[in-house]
mmCIF file of C-alpha atoms and ligand atoms in Angstrom:
data_model
loop_
_atom_site.group_PDB
_atom_site.id
_atom_site.type_symbol
_atom_site.label_atom_id
_atom_site.label_comp_id
_atom_site.label_asym_id
_atom_site.label_seq_id
_atom_site.Cartn_x
_atom_site.Cartn_y
_atom_site.Cartn_z
ATOM 1 C CA UNK T 1 -10.918 -0.038 -22.088
ATOM 2 C CA UNK T 2 -11.896 3.125 -23.944
ATOM 3 C CA UNK T 3 -13.311 4.794 -20.843
ATOM 4 C CA UNK T 4 -10.077 4.540 -18.931
ATOM 5 C CA UNK T 5 -8.017 7.721 -18.739
ATOM 6 C CA UNK T 6 -5.737 8.020 -21.790
ATOM 7 C CA UNK T 7 -6.143 4.268 -22.389
ATOM 8 C CA UNK T 8 -3.993 3.341 -19.409
ATOM 9 C CA UNK T 9 -3.352 -0.407 -19.105
ATOM 10 C CA UNK T 10 -2.735 -0.476 -15.378
ATOM 11 C CA UNK T 11 -4.156 1.585 -12.520
ATOM 12 C CA UNK T 12 -2.187 1.593 -9.267
ATOM 13 C CA UNK T 13 -3.703 2.564 -5.925
ATOM 14 C CA UNK T 14 -2.329 3.438 -2.522
ATOM 15 C CA UNK T 15 -4.359 1.931 0.373
ATOM 16 C CA UNK T 16 -4.647 4.134 3.483
ATOM 17 C CA UNK T 17 -6.656 7.330 2.841
ATOM 18 C CA UNK T 18 -6.966 6.320 -0.843
ATOM 19 C CA UNK T 19 -8.860 2.991 -0.998
ATOM 20 C CA UNK T 20 -9.719 2.816 2.712
ATOM 21 C CA UNK T 21 -9.662 4.965 5.828
ATOM 22 C CA UNK T 22 -6.455 4.409 7.796
ATOM 23 C CA UNK T 23 -6.066 0.658 8.554
ATOM 24 C CA UNK T 24 -9.792 0.086 7.934
ATOM 25 C CA UNK T 25 -11.371 -2.603 5.789
ATOM 26 C CA UNK T 26 -12.252 -1.805 2.162
ATOM 27 C CA UNK T 27 -15.901 -0.732 1.878
ATOM 28 C CA UNK T 28 -18.044 -3.138 -0.139
ATOM 29 C CA UNK T 29 -19.090 -0.506 -2.691
ATOM 30 C CA UNK T 30 -15.441 0.315 -3.425
ATOM 31 C CA UNK T 31 -14.573 -3.419 -3.522
ATOM 32 C CA UNK T 32 -17.229 -3.848 -6.222
ATOM 33 C CA UNK T 33 -15.826 -0.914 -8.214
ATOM 34 C CA UNK T 34 -12.332 -2.431 -8.020
ATOM 35 C CA UNK T 35 -13.577 -5.839 -9.190
ATOM 36 C CA UNK T 36 -15.279 -4.199 -12.161
ATOM 37 C CA UNK T 37 -12.158 -2.174 -12.937
ATOM 38 C CA UNK T 38 -10.131 -5.417 -12.930
ATOM 39 C CA UNK T 39 -12.334 -6.649 -15.776
ATOM 40 C CA UNK T 40 -11.090 -3.712 -17.886
ATOM 41 C CA UNK T 41 -7.464 -3.189 -16.842
ATOM 42 C CA UNK T 42 -4.760 -4.433 -14.552
ATOM 43 C CA UNK T 43 -4.954 -3.080 -11.007
ATOM 44 C CA UNK T 44 -1.952 -2.756 -8.710
ATOM 45 C CA UNK T 45 -2.291 -2.010 -5.007
ATOM 46 C CA UNK T 46 0.780 -0.661 -3.232
ATOM 47 C CA UNK T 47 1.191 0.377 0.404
ATOM 48 C CA UNK T 48 3.662 0.445 3.259
ATOM 49 C CA UNK T 49 1.601 -2.263 4.967
ATOM 50 C CA UNK T 50 2.499 -5.943 5.210
ATOM 51 C CA UNK T 51 0.787 -8.656 3.127
ATOM 52 C CA UNK T 52 -1.192 -9.591 6.248
ATOM 53 C CA UNK T 53 -2.526 -6.025 6.289
ATOM 54 C CA UNK T 54 -3.507 -6.364 2.595
ATOM 55 C CA UNK T 55 -5.433 -9.539 3.414
ATOM 56 C CA UNK T 56 -7.221 -7.874 6.324
ATOM 57 C CA UNK T 57 -8.059 -4.592 4.602
ATOM 58 C CA UNK T 58 -8.445 -5.479 0.905
ATOM 59 C CA UNK T 59 -8.548 -9.172 -0.052
ATOM 60 C CA UNK T 60 -11.190 -10.091 2.527
ATOM 61 C CA UNK T 61 -13.615 -7.496 1.121
ATOM 62 C CA UNK T 62 -12.897 -8.428 -2.504
ATOM 63 C CA UNK T 63 -13.554 -12.099 -1.744
ATOM 64 C CA UNK T 64 -16.739 -11.339 0.158
ATOM 65 C CA UNK T 65 -18.124 -9.008 -2.510
ATOM 66 C CA UNK T 66 -17.261 -11.340 -5.394
ATOM 67 C CA UNK T 67 -19.150 -14.100 -3.576
ATOM 68 C CA UNK T 68 -22.202 -11.837 -3.194
ATOM 69 C CA UNK T 69 -22.269 -10.715 -6.829
ATOM 70 C CA UNK T 70 -24.039 -13.018 -9.256
ATOM 71 C CA UNK T 71 -21.798 -15.182 -11.405
ATOM 72 C CA UNK T 72 -23.175 -13.408 -14.463
ATOM 73 C CA UNK T 73 -21.782 -10.132 -13.170
ATOM 74 C CA UNK T 74 -18.301 -11.167 -12.077
ATOM 75 C CA UNK T 75 -16.843 -14.036 -14.064
ATOM 76 C CA UNK T 76 -16.028 -17.198 -12.128
ATOM 77 C CA UNK T 77 -13.555 -19.841 -13.226
ATOM 78 C CA UNK T 78 -14.788 -22.522 -15.666
ATOM 79 C CA UNK T 79 -14.379 -26.069 -14.348
ATOM 80 C CA UNK T 80 -10.855 -27.266 -15.142
ATOM 81 C CA UNK T 81 -8.277 -29.544 -13.590
ATOM 82 C CA UNK T 82 -5.723 -26.710 -13.818
ATOM 83 C CA UNK T 83 -7.828 -24.138 -12.002
ATOM 84 C CA UNK T 84 -8.983 -24.337 -8.399
ATOM 85 C CA UNK T 85 -12.819 -24.443 -8.243
ATOM 86 C CA UNK T 86 -12.935 -21.339 -6.038
ATOM 87 C CA UNK T 87 -10.409 -19.349 -8.126
ATOM 88 C CA UNK T 88 -11.473 -15.905 -9.264
ATOM 89 C CA UNK T 89 -10.201 -15.075 -12.789
ATOM 90 C CA UNK T 90 -10.344 -11.287 -12.269
ATOM 91 C CA UNK T 91 -7.639 -11.651 -9.617
ATOM 92 C CA UNK T 92 -5.140 -12.477 -12.384
ATOM 93 C CA UNK T 93 -5.480 -8.773 -13.183
ATOM 94 C CA UNK T 94 -4.653 -7.763 -9.601
ATOM 95 C CA UNK T 95 -1.069 -7.290 -8.394
ATOM 96 C CA UNK T 96 -0.353 -6.778 -4.706
ATOM 97 C CA UNK T 97 2.693 -4.753 -3.672
ATOM 98 C CA UNK T 98 3.023 -4.747 0.139
ATOM 99 C CA UNK T 99 5.800 -2.899 2.003
ATOM 100 C CA UNK T 100 5.946 -0.227 -0.701
ATOM 101 C CA UNK T 101 6.550 -2.718 -3.471
ATOM 102 C CA UNK T 102 9.557 -4.378 -1.877
ATOM 103 C CA UNK T 103 7.387 -7.512 -2.070
ATOM 104 C CA UNK T 104 5.052 -8.556 -4.845
ATOM 105 C CA UNK T 105 2.245 -11.138 -4.782
ATOM 106 C CA UNK T 106 0.573 -12.596 -7.872
ATOM 107 C CA UNK T 107 -2.598 -14.681 -7.924
ATOM 108 C CA UNK T 108 -2.163 -18.395 -8.520
ATOM 109 C CA UNK T 109 -5.269 -19.749 -10.282
ATOM 110 C CA UNK T 110 -4.262 -23.374 -9.739
ATOM 111 C CA UNK T 111 -4.464 -22.944 -5.967
ATOM 112 C CA UNK T 112 -6.682 -19.868 -5.652
ATOM 113 C CA UNK T 113 -4.088 -18.187 -3.457
ATOM 114 C CA UNK T 114 -1.600 -15.329 -3.460
ATOM 115 C CA UNK T 115 2.006 -16.177 -4.160
ATOM 116 C CA UNK T 116 5.125 -14.150 -3.301
ATOM 117 C CA UNK T 117 6.945 -13.528 -6.600
ATOM 118 C CA UNK T 118 9.419 -10.747 -5.789
ATOM 119 C CA UNK T 119 11.420 -9.619 -2.750
ATOM 120 C CA UNK T 120 13.915 -6.773 -2.171
ATOM 121 C CA UNK T 121 16.644 -7.501 0.377
ATOM 122 C CA UNK T 122 17.053 -5.259 3.494
ATOM 123 C CA UNK T 123 20.495 -6.066 5.028
ATOM 124 C CA UNK T 124 20.408 -7.091 8.720
ATOM 125 C CA UNK T 125 23.243 -4.736 9.774
ATOM 126 C CA UNK T 126 21.388 -1.799 8.257
ATOM 127 C CA UNK T 127 18.228 -2.785 10.133
ATOM 128 C CA UNK T 128 20.223 -2.860 13.356
ATOM 129 C CA UNK T 129 21.406 0.698 12.677
ATOM 130 C CA UNK T 130 17.806 1.836 12.223
ATOM 131 C CA UNK T 131 16.674 0.168 15.470
ATOM 132 C CA UNK T 132 19.563 1.790 17.379
ATOM 133 C CA UNK T 133 18.701 5.216 15.943
ATOM 134 C CA UNK T 134 15.096 4.777 17.120
ATOM 135 C CA UNK T 135 16.244 3.736 20.587
ATOM 136 C CA UNK T 136 18.196 6.993 20.943
ATOM 137 C CA UNK T 137 15.345 8.970 19.462
ATOM 138 C CA UNK T 138 12.769 7.538 21.888
ATOM 139 C CA UNK T 139 15.066 8.142 24.877
ATOM 140 C CA UNK T 140 15.941 11.710 23.905
ATOM 141 C CA UNK T 141 12.516 13.202 24.888
ATOM 142 C CA UNK T 142 12.864 15.786 22.125
ATOM 143 C CA UNK T 143 10.257 14.312 19.814
ATOM 144 C CA UNK T 144 7.052 14.293 21.917
ATOM 145 C CA UNK T 145 6.695 10.531 21.574
ATOM 146 C CA UNK T 146 4.183 8.765 23.816
ATOM 147 C CA UNK T 147 5.805 6.566 26.455
ATOM 148 C CA UNK T 148 3.034 3.975 26.234
ATOM 149 C CA UNK T 149 1.852 2.623 22.887
ATOM 150 C CA UNK T 150 -0.965 0.399 21.596
ATOM 151 C CA UNK T 151 1.110 -2.578 20.536
ATOM 152 C CA UNK T 152 4.717 -2.275 19.365
ATOM 153 C CA UNK T 153 5.760 1.014 17.747
ATOM 154 C CA UNK T 154 8.484 -0.568 15.628
ATOM 155 C CA UNK T 155 7.743 -3.433 13.267
ATOM 156 C CA UNK T 156 10.229 -5.358 11.124
ATOM 157 C CA UNK T 157 8.316 -6.187 7.944
ATOM 158 C CA UNK T 158 11.314 -8.079 6.467
ATOM 159 C CA UNK T 159 11.810 -5.747 3.507
ATOM 160 C CA UNK T 160 10.830 -2.621 5.447
ATOM 161 C CA UNK T 161 10.809 -1.253 8.995
ATOM 162 C CA UNK T 162 7.732 0.680 10.039
ATOM 163 C CA UNK T 163 7.471 3.042 12.982
ATOM 164 C CA UNK T 164 3.950 3.738 14.250
ATOM 165 C CA UNK T 165 4.245 6.445 16.892
ATOM 166 C CA UNK T 166 1.189 5.339 18.939
ATOM 167 C CA UNK T 167 1.621 1.631 18.191
ATOM 168 C CA UNK T 168 0.183 -0.601 15.460
ATOM 169 C CA UNK T 169 -3.145 -1.072 17.234
ATOM 170 C CA UNK T 170 -3.855 2.543 18.223
ATOM 171 C CA UNK T 171 -7.466 3.750 17.824
ATOM 172 C CA UNK T 172 -8.063 5.896 14.719
ATOM 173 C CA UNK T 173 -9.428 8.894 16.678
ATOM 174 C CA UNK T 174 -6.200 9.113 18.660
ATOM 175 C CA UNK T 175 -4.107 8.744 15.528
ATOM 176 C CA UNK T 176 -6.005 11.522 13.781
ATOM 177 C CA UNK T 177 -5.046 14.143 16.340
ATOM 178 C CA UNK T 178 -1.461 13.064 16.973
ATOM 179 C CA UNK T 179 0.321 14.630 13.986
ATOM 180 C CA UNK T 180 -2.218 16.072 11.510
ATOM 181 C CA UNK T 181 0.290 18.545 10.024
ATOM 182 C CA UNK T 182 3.121 15.950 10.012
ATOM 183 C CA UNK T 183 5.344 18.363 11.958
ATOM 184 C CA UNK T 184 6.330 15.711 14.524
ATOM 185 C CA UNK T 185 7.193 13.163 11.857
ATOM 186 C CA UNK T 186 9.131 15.641 9.707
ATOM 187 C CA UNK T 187 11.332 16.260 12.756
ATOM 188 C CA UNK T 188 11.838 12.510 13.309
ATOM 189 C CA UNK T 189 12.546 12.047 9.609
ATOM 190 C CA UNK T 190 15.230 14.749 9.642
ATOM 191 C CA UNK T 191 16.868 13.111 12.674
ATOM 192 C CA UNK T 192 16.861 9.660 11.063
ATOM 193 C CA UNK T 193 18.174 10.954 7.747
ATOM 194 C CA UNK T 194 21.209 12.327 9.565
ATOM 195 C CA UNK T 195 21.646 9.236 11.771
ATOM 196 C CA UNK T 196 21.204 6.574 9.046
ATOM 197 C CA UNK T 197 21.890 8.085 5.612
ATOM 198 C CA UNK T 198 21.752 4.641 3.952
ATOM 199 C CA UNK T 199 17.966 4.413 4.228
ATOM 200 C CA UNK T 200 14.967 5.983 2.580
ATOM 201 C CA UNK T 201 12.399 7.424 5.006
ATOM 202 C CA UNK T 202 8.825 8.280 4.053
ATOM 203 C CA UNK T 203 5.854 9.570 6.022
ATOM 204 C CA UNK T 204 2.629 7.640 5.541
ATOM 205 C CA UNK T 205 -0.778 7.148 7.126
ATOM 206 C CA UNK T 206 -1.541 9.221 10.234
ATOM 207 C CA UNK T 207 1.270 8.295 12.597
ATOM 208 C CA UNK T 208 3.716 6.148 10.702
ATOM 209 C CA UNK T 209 7.110 6.342 9.061
ATOM 210 C CA UNK T 210 8.340 3.688 6.599
ATOM 211 C CA UNK T 211 12.026 2.893 6.310
ATOM 212 C CA UNK T 212 13.609 0.985 3.434
ATOM 213 C CA UNK T 213 17.128 0.751 2.032
ATOM 214 C CA UNK T 214 17.977 3.838 -0.034
ATOM 215 C CA UNK T 215 16.877 3.598 -3.638
ATOM 216 C CA UNK T 216 13.870 1.448 -2.703
ATOM 217 C CA UNK T 217 10.469 3.167 -2.672
ATOM 218 C CA UNK T 218 7.008 2.982 -4.236
ATOM 219 C CA UNK T 219 8.376 4.201 -7.570
ATOM 220 C CA UNK T 220 11.026 1.470 -7.800
ATOM 221 C CA UNK T 221 8.425 -1.105 -6.703
ATOM 222 C CA UNK T 222 6.079 -0.001 -9.485
ATOM 223 C CA UNK T 223 8.883 0.192 -12.057
ATOM 224 C CA UNK T 224 9.928 -3.379 -11.344
ATOM 225 C CA UNK T 225 6.290 -4.444 -11.753
ATOM 226 C CA UNK T 226 6.007 -2.606 -15.106
ATOM 227 C CA UNK T 227 9.150 -4.370 -16.301
ATOM 228 C CA UNK T 228 7.743 -7.803 -15.467
ATOM 229 C CA UNK T 229 4.484 -6.944 -17.248
ATOM 230 C CA UNK T 230 6.327 -5.653 -20.318
ATOM 231 C CA UNK T 231 4.768 -2.220 -19.819
ATOM 232 C CA UNK T 232 6.162 1.309 -19.609
ATOM 233 C CA UNK T 233 5.531 4.224 -17.227
ATOM 234 C CA UNK T 234 3.129 5.707 -19.761
ATOM 235 C CA UNK T 235 0.851 2.673 -19.370
ATOM 236 C CA UNK T 236 0.263 3.393 -15.684
ATOM 237 C CA UNK T 237 -1.926 5.799 -13.744
ATOM 238 C CA UNK T 238 -1.338 6.132 -9.996
ATOM 239 C CA UNK T 239 -3.961 7.191 -7.448
ATOM 240 C CA UNK T 240 -2.792 8.315 -3.999
ATOM 241 C CA UNK T 241 -3.353 10.808 -1.190
ATOM 242 C CA UNK T 242 0.231 11.634 -0.161
ATOM 243 C CA UNK T 243 1.613 13.066 -3.399
ATOM 244 C CA UNK T 244 3.412 15.938 -1.648
ATOM 245 C CA UNK T 245 7.151 16.233 -0.947
ATOM 246 C CA UNK T 246 7.960 13.823 1.893
ATOM 247 C CA UNK T 247 4.667 11.943 1.419
ATOM 248 C CA UNK T 248 4.780 8.195 0.809
ATOM 249 C CA UNK T 249 3.314 8.554 -2.700
ATOM 250 C CA UNK T 250 5.675 11.343 -3.772
ATOM 251 C CA UNK T 251 8.356 9.093 -5.297
ATOM 252 C CA UNK T 252 5.780 7.975 -7.901
ATOM 253 C CA UNK T 253 5.106 11.557 -9.011
ATOM 254 C CA UNK T 254 8.825 12.359 -9.046
ATOM 255 C CA UNK T 255 9.461 9.278 -11.173
ATOM 256 C CA UNK T 256 7.251 10.662 -13.937
ATOM 257 C CA UNK T 257 4.327 8.245 -13.632
ATOM 258 C CA UNK T 258 1.016 10.052 -14.175
ATOM 259 C CA UNK T 259 -0.735 10.594 -10.837
ATOM 260 C CA UNK T 260 -4.158 11.589 -9.514
ATOM 261 C CA UNK T 261 -4.355 13.058 -6.026
ATOM 262 C CA UNK T 262 -7.367 12.136 -3.909
ATOM 263 C CA UNK T 263 -8.270 13.282 -0.407
ATOM 264 C CA UNK T 264 -10.156 10.154 0.719
ATOM 265 C CA UNK T 265 -11.737 6.846 -0.416
ATOM 266 C CA UNK T 266 -14.961 8.582 -1.504
ATOM 267 C CA UNK T 267 -13.034 10.625 -4.061
ATOM 268 C CA UNK T 268 -11.350 7.425 -5.278
ATOM 269 C CA UNK T 269 -14.756 5.768 -5.640
ATOM 270 C CA UNK T 270 -16.033 8.702 -7.736
ATOM 271 C CA UNK T 271 -12.950 8.471 -9.928
ATOM 272 C CA UNK T 272 -13.381 4.736 -10.628
ATOM 273 C CA UNK T 273 -17.118 5.206 -11.232
ATOM 274 C CA UNK T 274 -16.264 7.791 -13.882
ATOM 275 C CA UNK T 275 -13.927 5.386 -15.643
ATOM 276 C CA UNK T 276 -16.499 2.591 -15.614
ATOM 277 C CA UNK T 277 -19.448 4.664 -16.843
HETATM 278 MG MG1 MG G 1 -2.029 6.920 1.814
#
């Protein structure tokens, strides 16, 4: 614990451009670093993505790497009738916060699976307002939006609506060049803020915009987690790439949680390595 910055008890990470490249799977070397970090402190992972996206990008790699590592290196569960034989004890130190923390999943050792333990409500009539605003926006031709997308552009993630300008399945190279300076999305954000003032709109990833009911963002998601854990803001360190005004990590900085800004997963890996050395 002593190597961790300022003796933090919990380290929270964003996913896209922090732990992984946009929508890509967690690299094995970074998965190993995370598993080792979980032996020293709690780890929270928070992102605009759905739980399915967490499974695809993060959990799959963690499971695969923990299976590769020798049992002497990463602790496996002792035989017990209360613990599933394939359960991984370090996962009790991992908290998953999909859709910007409007959902929370904890690890259930008895079943070796992830369990939904918290959910923030997004009223249906408010969702309808958001969908209508997008319909007008797409038809207006003022926002340089592609007419054909790779998969649906709008996704209802129950507690959050996500707009991906090129579609959920768009190739990364096309995403990279679409809105590198965020100018297009800032314009969309301004339009939506005027059209639906009851929601919170944040820019994330390369092409996406996350929409949640006002007052619900990464900071409130993390705060509700800290409360459940009996911890305070001072116990947490947050690592993210979008810690600028309008970025999807900015609410955390504004909230007064200590943050570290990284540019990419390699910087995050270096950071964790430093804490573990
Ligand atoms: Mg990010």
